[in-house]
Each structure stands twice: as structure tokens, then as C-alpha cells.
């Protein structure tokens, strides 16, 4: 087994996850570098979301373990922030935008203790930094998809974590939200924090991420973006599907030229 | 003037407390998307009651020990909920299918046992059938005490754990990720719902108890967009239905209290459908969103 660095925000050690005895993630071994924005990229069903959920203990691992700054996740929860997929909750739920962002402060508060002014300030600051302060008192269902995504981001910011796990934050958001998310990610990096971002768009990947993990059940390649995002690696990750994309792209270009 | 004698006060008080508890527990159940859990739980109490009665007789009791019957009801109800979870997992069917299987089979078993019991010499005096449709007029001080205890537990749970319960209902994976035991919280929700079902057996019966859990909560959701407000409104509407139903039933010589409570709750819901601030029919018509 490989040596893992203790300073790594997230160390994944020989992790295998299976659903109904079928492997979804196979022998994942990763050390995520500190202070970087890391993209997890792969086709649908590659296990990208499952990887985040396994790190958070939301799905059981068949084998292997996960460490956060060298220690088991269970003892380091306060250092980890989570942005689930937007579709994972019911946006008709009777809460305000502010209520949801406040949930980010619950982790440190613990059971029974009520949120005070310090927590409220943190929530307001988080809303401010994603640019949706004016919607604080709206019911969450009255927001657009992009704004809802920013609510989840603000909730994660209110967690004041060192490592963030984000599940498809860029999925079907407007341009303003995309820019807001990129701004937040870069600010995090400037503060030495680390973000692990599940992403599906190959085009924007090189612009957003310092580091990339290409995933399809197993890790195809992981490292600095320019080293990893090669044609050969992408072909191996996406299999035949990328070839189809290539052909479609070429045909489209040909048609435009003709 | 309606005769406000001691018995009427006991019935009205117990019904109001039951309504309060039902509103609180029902709101949690509804927001956790388990509205039908109350139905499976309610119907599954019947075989529990019947078995408790038979066990009491076998052990030399009278079969009328209320605590034993309530214990049986609670055990039957919880067995039903566990049954739903087990069938879902093992048979890999959807939740509503598992619910229908449990609801039907448990109630069927209960009805069969009940018929056998009632055909026996001492059985027809046992009064077990009142648990099916309820018999609020026969409520006594101990029923009031039970309703009060259940309402108190519901209020304490909601006050102490409102932020945990809100998080559980809105985003369970996030709650788990920050280290909350969602199993414990779900067990707590199940506990308060079971408490309401048991306390409601005497007043509205095991079939109509679902209405007391669901209707005030659904009405409250129409009237507010906030979790805390929904709990308070549901509790208040539940209490109002309890009192309103008791008064309504006293207007006619043979009007049953339990069904009257449910009808009053439904009438309030219908009114809310019309006048609710944003989603009411009138507001929708005014906004051209019909």
C-alpha cells in the first residue's frame, strides 16, 4: 500500500464501494493536494457522487478508508463542508433562504444548543459572498435554480470548513451563478482551503480546476489539470461515448465550413 | 346553552390535547414525507389490541386493562412500521406497496381476531370495537391524562430539537454528514406519532386518527412558508378541531364526537384552500393562476 501524506486534506485509501454486490468504485487511492480546486470528472454512472458520499460516510465502503488531514472523517467533521446536488431536496419545503444557510452552523453547535448572533452573522456573511442577500427571507421555492444552488453554496460557506465536497454545483446554472461559484472557489483557494468538485463539462474543466481526477469506477488519471486532461486519458474515461462526441463535433464543424 | 358538565369538559380537553399532539407529530410526519406511516401504524394497532386482550384473559386478567390494550396497540403499530421497512428492503417494492401489504394484512388479522373475540361469551362486553371507530363520549380522566402526557412529550420534543428536526426533514444526507444521528431522530418522530395514535384510539379510533395527524398539518402548510410557524399553526388548528368537534357533537343527540372532530378539521382545511394567502384558490384566481 502507498504511503499517504498526513497534511493532505483528503486521503482516500484503497476505497471500494458496491451496491447490491456490484462495484461502483473500485480500489480508489488518492491524496488531494491542499489549497487547490480539484475537479472530479467522468461519465454518468462513473461513481462521482458516490465518491463524495463515501468520503462523508453517507454510503458504506466495502473496503478501504478515508482520512481528513490524516484522521478519520468521524473525528474531523467540523473541517468538512458539503454541497449536495440541488435535486436532492424538496425546494417546496417550508424554510427561508436564511434558515437553510443557518443549517451550515448546526454542525459546530451540536444538539440542543440554539443558534445565536455569532451564527446569524456567519450566515449573513455567507449569503453576502454568494450575492443573494436580498433573498434571505424568501421561501426557497421562490428562487431560480441558480439562486438555489447559491443557497447550498452559502450553507457550505457557513460551515467554515477547510475542505469542501461539492456535488455538481455547476449543473444547469445561469452564467451569473457560474461566475459567483468560480469566484467563491478562487477565494477559498486563496485562503488555503481545498474544494473537491464533481463536474461534467469537459470544456470548462481546464479553466476551473488546478487538479483533476478522471473517474470511471476506478481512477483513470489524477494530477495537475494540463497533465491529466489528455485525449488518451479522456478516451479511456469516456470509452466509446467520447468518440461519438468527437465525430459529432467534427461533422458540425464540417457543416459550418461547407 | 350547551351543557358544560364535567364529562363534556373531559372530552373537550382530551380532544384538544390530542389535536395539539396530532398537529405537531403530523407536521413532522408530513415534512419527512411519511404521511402514510400514520395509516399503517393505525391499522396495525388492531391485531395488537386483540392479542393483548387474549393475553390478558390467558393470564387471568379481565381483558379490560387499558394499559395492556394500549401496550398491545403500540407494539402492533410499531410491528407494522418495522414490517413496512422490512418488506421494502427484502421484496424490493416501493413504499406505498409495502404500506398497502402491511395495512391490509395487519388490519385483516385484527378484524378476524376481533370477530372471534366478540363471538365469545365475555367478548362482546369487552368493547374492543370502539377502538376501530372511536368512542370519545366514553372518555374518562385517564384518557385525558394520556392525551396530556402525549401532547407534553410532543411539545418538549419539538421545542428541544426544532433545528435538528427541521434539518432531518429538509436534507437528511446533510444532517448525517455533519454527524447527527438521523436514525435517532427518525425513531423520535416515530415515537411521537405512535403516541398520538395510541392516545387517539379512544377518541377517534384507529381509522380516523390518520386524519388528525395529516389534516391540521396540511392546513398549516397552506397558511405558512415557515417550519416553526407550521408547527404552531398545526397544533392550534388541531386543538381547535378537537374543541370544535366536541361542541358540534353536543348539538345533536347521537352525533359521534370523533368523526365530528375530523369533519371540523376538514372544514378548516377547505376554508384554508379558499383563503390561503398565496396558494389559496381566491389568491390564485386573483393572480390568474387557477
mmCIF file of C-alpha atoms in Angstrom, chain A:
data_model
loop_
_atom_site.group_PDB
_atom_site.id
_atom_site.type_symbol
_atom_site.label_atom_id
_atom_site.label_comp_id
_atom_site.label_asym_id
_atom_site.label_seq_id
_atom_site.Cartn_x
_atom_site.Cartn_y
_atom_site.Cartn_z
ATOM 1 C CA UNK A 1 0.000 0.000 0.000
ATOM 2 C CA UNK A 2 1.131 3.530 -0.794
ATOM 3 C CA UNK A 3 2.282 5.999 1.843
ATOM 4 C CA UNK A 4 -0.221 8.757 2.385
ATOM 5 C CA UNK A 5 0.636 12.297 3.346
ATOM 6 C CA UNK A 6 -0.732 13.440 6.711
ATOM 7 C CA UNK A 7 -1.063 17.000 5.507
ATOM 8 C CA UNK A 8 -3.424 16.060 2.686
ATOM 9 C CA UNK A 9 -6.927 17.474 3.289
ATOM 10 C CA UNK A 10 -8.385 14.258 1.924
ATOM 11 C CA UNK A 11 -6.688 10.900 1.738
ATOM 12 C CA UNK A 12 -8.576 8.044 0.126
ATOM 13 C CA UNK A 13 -7.042 4.653 0.810
ATOM 14 C CA UNK A 14 -7.952 1.615 -1.320
ATOM 15 C CA UNK A 15 -11.641 2.543 -1.237
ATOM 16 C CA UNK A 16 -14.143 0.161 -2.795
ATOM 17 C CA UNK A 17 -17.900 0.768 -2.739
ATOM 18 C CA UNK A 18 -20.530 -1.655 -4.001
ATOM 19 C CA UNK A 19 -24.299 -1.514 -4.463
ATOM 20 C CA UNK A 20 -26.020 -4.893 -4.428
ATOM 21 C CA UNK A 21 -22.622 -6.570 -4.759
ATOM 22 C CA UNK A 22 -21.782 -4.645 -7.931
ATOM 23 C CA UNK A 23 -18.742 -2.392 -7.575
ATOM 24 C CA UNK A 24 -19.442 1.310 -8.105
ATOM 25 C CA UNK A 25 -15.995 2.451 -7.026
ATOM 26 C CA UNK A 26 -13.013 0.161 -7.329
ATOM 27 C CA UNK A 27 -9.801 0.494 -5.321
ATOM 28 C CA UNK A 28 -9.665 4.304 -5.242
ATOM 29 C CA UNK A 29 -6.379 5.694 -3.952
ATOM 30 C CA UNK A 30 -5.979 9.459 -3.852
ATOM 31 C CA UNK A 31 -4.217 12.248 -1.955
ATOM 32 C CA UNK A 32 -5.881 15.567 -2.676
ATOM 33 C CA UNK A 33 -3.364 18.470 -2.538
ATOM 34 C CA UNK A 34 -4.096 21.261 -0.049
ATOM 35 C CA UNK A 35 -5.217 24.688 -1.240
ATOM 36 C CA UNK A 36 -6.372 23.529 -4.645
ATOM 37 C CA UNK A 37 -9.572 23.345 -6.645
ATOM 38 C CA UNK A 38 -9.960 19.754 -7.760
ATOM 39 C CA UNK A 39 -12.403 18.533 -10.386
ATOM 40 C CA UNK A 40 -13.838 15.015 -10.397
ATOM 41 C CA UNK A 41 -14.722 14.246 -13.976
ATOM 42 C CA UNK A 42 -16.238 11.212 -15.625
ATOM 43 C CA UNK A 43 -19.317 9.938 -17.487
ATOM 44 C CA UNK A 44 -22.750 9.356 -15.926
ATOM 45 C CA UNK A 45 -22.684 6.398 -13.565
ATOM 46 C CA UNK A 46 -18.911 6.686 -13.095
ATOM 47 C CA UNK A 47 -19.368 6.919 -9.314
ATOM 48 C CA UNK A 48 -18.511 10.623 -8.921
ATOM 49 C CA UNK A 49 -21.297 11.420 -6.437
ATOM 50 C CA UNK A 50 -20.779 8.097 -4.717
ATOM 51 C CA UNK A 51 -17.128 9.009 -4.141
ATOM 52 C CA UNK A 52 -18.171 12.180 -2.273
ATOM 53 C CA UNK A 53 -20.846 10.307 -0.334
ATOM 54 C CA UNK A 54 -18.398 7.565 0.639
ATOM 55 C CA UNK A 55 -15.969 10.221 1.915
ATOM 56 C CA UNK A 56 -18.775 11.660 4.058
ATOM 57 C CA UNK A 57 -19.851 8.277 5.372
ATOM 58 C CA UNK A 58 -23.236 8.510 3.624
ATOM 59 C CA UNK A 59 -22.725 5.249 1.749
ATOM 60 C CA UNK A 60 -20.873 2.335 3.343
ATOM 61 C CA UNK A 61 -17.496 1.340 1.971
ATOM 62 C CA UNK A 62 -16.942 -2.335 1.161
ATOM 63 C CA UNK A 63 -13.278 -1.813 1.996
ATOM 64 C CA UNK A 64 -10.699 0.924 2.382
ATOM 65 C CA UNK A 65 -10.781 4.098 4.440
ATOM 66 C CA UNK A 66 -10.868 7.863 4.178
ATOM 67 C CA UNK A 67 -8.831 10.366 6.192
ATOM 68 C CA UNK A 68 -9.270 14.123 6.553
ATOM 69 C CA UNK A 69 -5.965 15.829 7.431
ATOM 70 C CA UNK A 70 -4.651 12.432 8.469
ATOM 71 C CA UNK A 71 -7.501 11.427 10.773
ATOM 72 C CA UNK A 72 -10.780 9.525 10.240
ATOM 73 C CA UNK A 73 -13.669 11.628 8.920
ATOM 74 C CA UNK A 74 -15.801 10.916 12.019
ATOM 75 C CA UNK A 75 -13.408 12.945 14.171
ATOM 76 C CA UNK A 76 -12.940 15.733 11.603
ATOM 77 C CA UNK A 77 -16.499 16.590 10.578
ATOM 78 C CA UNK A 78 -16.102 20.244 11.561
ATOM 79 C CA UNK A 79 -13.378 20.624 8.909
ATOM 80 C CA UNK A 80 -15.521 19.384 6.030
ATOM 81 C CA UNK A 81 -18.253 21.269 4.165
ATOM 82 C CA UNK A 82 -20.761 19.598 1.848
ATOM 83 C CA UNK A 83 -22.766 20.870 -1.118
ATOM 84 C CA UNK A 84 -25.215 18.129 -2.169
ATOM 85 C CA UNK A 85 -26.854 18.021 -5.590
ATOM 86 C CA UNK A 86 -29.591 20.587 -5.876
ATOM 87 C CA UNK A 87 -32.175 17.950 -6.868
ATOM 88 C CA UNK A 88 -31.561 16.001 -3.669
ATOM 89 C CA UNK A 89 -34.003 18.126 -1.636
ATOM 90 C CA UNK A 90 -37.589 19.342 -1.949
ATOM 91 C CA UNK A 91 -37.489 23.084 -2.619
ATOM 92 C CA UNK A 92 -41.148 23.422 -1.584
ATOM 93 C CA UNK A 93 -40.040 22.772 1.991
ATOM 94 C CA UNK A 94 -41.276 25.496 4.363
ATOM 95 C CA UNK A 95 -37.997 27.271 5.136
ATOM 96 C CA UNK A 96 -36.473 30.599 4.159
ATOM 97 C CA UNK A 97 -33.167 31.046 2.368
ATOM 98 C CA UNK A 98 -31.682 32.270 5.645
ATOM 99 C CA UNK A 99 -32.974 29.190 7.522
ATOM 100 C CA UNK A 100 -31.168 26.896 5.086
ATOM 101 C CA UNK A 101 -27.891 28.824 5.312
ATOM 102 C CA UNK A 102 -28.152 28.681 9.115
ATOM 103 C CA UNK A 103 -28.083 24.874 8.844
ATOM 104 C CA UNK A 104 -24.409 25.247 7.946
ATOM 105 C CA UNK A 105 -23.751 26.414 11.503
ATOM 106 C CA UNK A 106 -25.512 23.449 13.156
ATOM 107 C CA UNK A 107 -22.517 21.116 12.901
ATOM 108 C CA UNK A 108 -20.449 23.116 15.383
ATOM 109 C CA UNK A 109 -23.442 23.996 17.530
ATOM 110 C CA UNK A 110 -24.261 20.429 18.417
ATOM 111 C CA UNK A 111 -27.583 19.025 19.666
ATOM 112 C CA UNK A 112 -29.962 21.193 21.708
ATOM 113 C CA UNK A 113 -27.897 24.403 21.580
ATOM 114 C CA UNK A 114 -29.632 27.258 19.805
ATOM 115 C CA UNK A 115 -28.022 29.459 17.194
ATOM 116 C CA UNK A 116 -27.010 32.896 18.473
ATOM 117 C CA UNK A 117 -25.862 36.158 16.948
ATOM 118 C CA UNK A 118 -22.427 34.756 16.000
ATOM 119 C CA UNK A 119 -24.125 32.075 13.883
ATOM 120 C CA UNK A 120 -26.504 34.585 12.322
ATOM 121 C CA UNK A 121 -23.571 36.810 11.365
ATOM 122 C CA UNK A 122 -21.822 33.873 9.734
ATOM 123 C CA UNK A 123 -24.949 33.062 7.752
ATOM 124 C CA UNK A 124 -25.359 36.673 6.612
ATOM 125 C CA UNK A 125 -21.703 36.843 5.558
ATOM 126 C CA UNK A 126 -22.101 33.612 3.593
ATOM 127 C CA UNK A 127 -25.199 34.932 1.803
ATOM 128 C CA UNK A 128 -23.314 38.140 1.041
ATOM 129 C CA UNK A 129 -20.391 36.318 -0.538
ATOM 130 C CA UNK A 130 -22.602 34.427 -2.993
ATOM 131 C CA UNK A 131 -24.584 37.585 -3.793
ATOM 132 C CA UNK A 132 -28.114 36.619 -2.704
ATOM 133 C CA UNK A 133 -28.536 38.638 0.489
ATOM 134 C CA UNK A 134 -31.655 40.339 -0.810
ATOM 135 C CA UNK A 135 -33.460 36.976 -0.968
ATOM 136 C CA UNK A 136 -32.653 35.997 2.638
ATOM 137 C CA UNK A 137 -36.275 35.980 3.764
ATOM 138 C CA UNK A 138 -37.840 34.356 0.726
ATOM 139 C CA UNK A 139 -39.148 30.820 0.821
ATOM 140 C CA UNK A 140 -36.550 28.729 -1.028
ATOM 141 C CA UNK A 141 -39.002 27.575 -3.708
ATOM 142 C CA UNK A 142 -39.350 31.141 -4.986
ATOM 143 C CA UNK A 143 -35.735 31.194 -6.177
ATOM 144 C CA UNK A 144 -34.387 30.280 -9.605
ATOM 145 C CA UNK A 145 -32.299 27.129 -9.997
ATOM 146 C CA UNK A 146 -29.071 29.111 -9.990
ATOM 147 C CA UNK A 147 -30.066 31.008 -6.879
ATOM 148 C CA UNK A 148 -30.965 27.745 -5.165
ATOM 149 C CA UNK A 149 -27.516 26.421 -5.997
ATOM 150 C CA UNK A 150 -26.040 29.534 -4.385
ATOM 151 C CA UNK A 151 -28.116 28.877 -1.246
ATOM 152 C CA UNK A 152 -26.417 25.478 -0.935
ATOM 153 C CA UNK A 153 -23.028 27.081 -1.517
ATOM 154 C CA UNK A 154 -23.743 29.705 1.162
ATOM 155 C CA UNK A 155 -24.776 26.972 3.596
ATOM 156 C CA UNK A 156 -21.434 25.239 2.980
ATOM 157 C CA UNK A 157 -19.570 28.529 3.485
ATOM 158 C CA UNK A 158 -21.347 28.969 6.824
ATOM 159 C CA UNK A 159 -19.785 25.638 7.841
ATOM 160 C CA UNK A 160 -16.386 27.432 7.784
ATOM 161 C CA UNK A 161 -14.641 24.244 6.751
ATOM 162 C CA UNK A 162 -11.136 23.552 5.434
ATOM 163 C CA UNK A 163 -12.219 21.037 2.838
ATOM 164 C CA UNK A 164 -15.333 21.281 0.675
ATOM 165 C CA UNK A 165 -17.020 18.457 -1.196
ATOM 166 C CA UNK A 166 -19.364 19.768 -3.900
ATOM 167 C CA UNK A 167 -21.694 17.621 -5.977
ATOM 168 C CA UNK A 168 -22.328 19.146 -9.421
ATOM 169 C CA UNK A 169 -22.566 22.782 -8.274
ATOM 170 C CA UNK A 170 -22.354 23.942 -11.907
ATOM 171 C CA UNK A 171 -25.202 21.708 -13.138
ATOM 172 C CA UNK A 172 -27.761 23.769 -15.104
ATOM 173 C CA UNK A 173 -26.997 27.156 -13.534
ATOM 174 C CA UNK A 174 -27.091 30.583 -15.184
ATOM 175 C CA UNK A 175 -23.931 32.464 -16.158
ATOM 176 C CA UNK A 176 -24.105 34.810 -13.145
ATOM 177 C CA UNK A 177 -24.274 31.859 -10.745
ATOM 178 C CA UNK A 178 -21.411 30.125 -12.556
ATOM 179 C CA UNK A 179 -19.267 33.233 -12.095
ATOM 180 C CA UNK A 180 -20.314 33.527 -8.433
ATOM 181 C CA UNK A 181 -19.304 29.903 -7.792
ATOM 182 C CA UNK A 182 -15.966 30.306 -9.562
ATOM 183 C CA UNK A 183 -15.332 33.471 -7.522
ATOM 184 C CA UNK A 184 -16.069 31.643 -4.271
ATOM 185 C CA UNK A 185 -13.830 28.717 -5.250
ATOM 186 C CA UNK A 186 -10.891 31.019 -6.055
ATOM 187 C CA UNK A 187 -11.358 32.922 -2.807
ATOM 188 C CA UNK A 188 -11.315 29.615 -0.930
ATOM 189 C CA UNK A 189 -8.104 28.610 -2.653
ATOM 190 C CA UNK A 190 -6.574 31.986 -1.729
ATOM 191 C CA UNK A 191 -7.307 31.172 1.907
ATOM 192 C CA UNK A 192 -5.597 27.804 1.621
ATOM 193 C CA UNK A 193 -8.852 25.847 1.576
ATOM 194 C CA UNK A 194 -9.498 22.900 -0.687
ATOM 195 C CA UNK A 195 -12.502 22.107 -2.859
ATOM 196 C CA UNK A 196 -13.378 18.808 -4.490
ATOM 197 C CA UNK A 197 -15.937 19.467 -7.220
ATOM 198 C CA UNK A 198 -17.910 16.891 -9.180
ATOM 199 C CA UNK A 199 -18.149 18.253 -12.709
ATOM 200 C CA UNK A 200 -19.495 17.028 -16.026
ATOM 201 C CA UNK A 201 -18.458 19.689 -18.545
ATOM 202 C CA UNK A 202 -15.086 18.934 -20.160
ATOM 203 C CA UNK A 203 -14.775 22.323 -21.849
ATOM 204 C CA UNK A 204 -14.784 24.424 -18.686
ATOM 205 C CA UNK A 205 -12.780 21.925 -16.649
ATOM 206 C CA UNK A 206 -9.346 23.234 -17.690
ATOM 207 C CA UNK A 207 -10.327 26.795 -16.782
ATOM 208 C CA UNK A 208 -11.747 25.957 -13.340
ATOM 209 C CA UNK A 209 -9.521 23.276 -11.868
ATOM 210 C CA UNK A 210 -5.904 23.132 -10.735
ATOM 211 C CA UNK A 211 -6.089 19.406 -10.409
ATOM 212 C CA UNK A 212 -8.339 16.805 -11.997
ATOM 213 C CA UNK A 213 -9.391 13.269 -11.121
ATOM 214 C CA UNK A 214 -10.687 11.313 -14.117
ATOM 215 C CA UNK A 215 -13.036 8.696 -12.740
ATOM 216 C CA UNK A 216 -14.887 5.760 -14.196
ATOM 217 C CA UNK A 217 -15.432 3.276 -11.365
ATOM 218 C CA UNK A 218 -11.642 3.384 -10.895
ATOM 219 C CA UNK A 219 -9.273 6.340 -11.103
ATOM 220 C CA UNK A 220 -8.129 6.618 -14.730
ATOM 221 C CA UNK A 221 -5.775 9.516 -14.031
ATOM 222 C CA UNK A 222 -5.246 12.115 -11.324
ATOM 223 C CA UNK A 223 -2.918 15.094 -11.212
ATOM 224 C CA UNK A 224 -2.390 18.674 -12.432
ATOM 225 C CA UNK A 225 -5.059 19.551 -14.990
ATOM 226 C CA UNK A 226 -2.771 20.023 -18.021
ATOM 227 C CA UNK A 227 -1.111 16.649 -17.409
ATOM 228 C CA UNK A 228 -4.343 14.743 -16.900
ATOM 229 C CA UNK A 229 -6.695 16.195 -19.498
ATOM 230 C CA UNK A 230 -5.108 14.442 -22.442
ATOM 231 C CA UNK A 231 -7.014 12.884 -25.289
ATOM 232 C CA UNK A 232 -5.813 9.407 -24.401
ATOM 233 C CA UNK A 233 -6.953 9.722 -20.767
ATOM 234 C CA UNK A 234 -10.328 11.172 -21.739
ATOM 235 C CA UNK A 235 -10.872 8.418 -24.277
ATOM 236 C CA UNK A 236 -10.110 5.820 -21.618
ATOM 237 C CA UNK A 237 -12.507 7.547 -19.178
ATOM 238 C CA UNK A 238 -15.426 8.001 -21.519
ATOM 239 C CA UNK A 239 -14.857 4.945 -23.698
ATOM 240 C CA UNK A 240 -16.806 4.944 -26.949
ATOM 241 C CA UNK A 241 -19.011 7.821 -25.937
ATOM 242 C CA UNK A 242 -16.274 10.421 -26.368
ATOM 243 C CA UNK A 243 -15.547 9.121 -29.870
ATOM 244 C CA UNK A 244 -19.157 9.760 -30.759
ATOM 245 C CA UNK A 245 -18.823 13.268 -29.335
ATOM 246 C CA UNK A 246 -15.668 13.807 -31.421
ATOM 247 C CA UNK A 247 -17.380 12.697 -34.596
ATOM 248 C CA UNK A 248 -20.439 14.826 -33.908
ATOM 249 C CA UNK A 249 -18.165 17.815 -33.275
ATOM 250 C CA UNK A 250 -16.196 17.256 -36.468
ATOM 251 C CA UNK A 251 -19.349 16.854 -38.524
ATOM 252 C CA UNK A 252 -20.739 20.027 -37.028
ATOM 253 C CA UNK A 253 -17.546 21.932 -37.893
ATOM 254 C CA UNK A 254 -17.560 20.486 -41.401
ATOM 255 C CA UNK A 255 -21.152 21.524 -41.896
ATOM 256 C CA UNK A 256 -20.378 25.049 -40.732
ATOM 257 C CA UNK A 257 -17.414 25.307 -43.118
ATOM 258 C CA UNK A 258 -19.438 23.906 -46.006
#
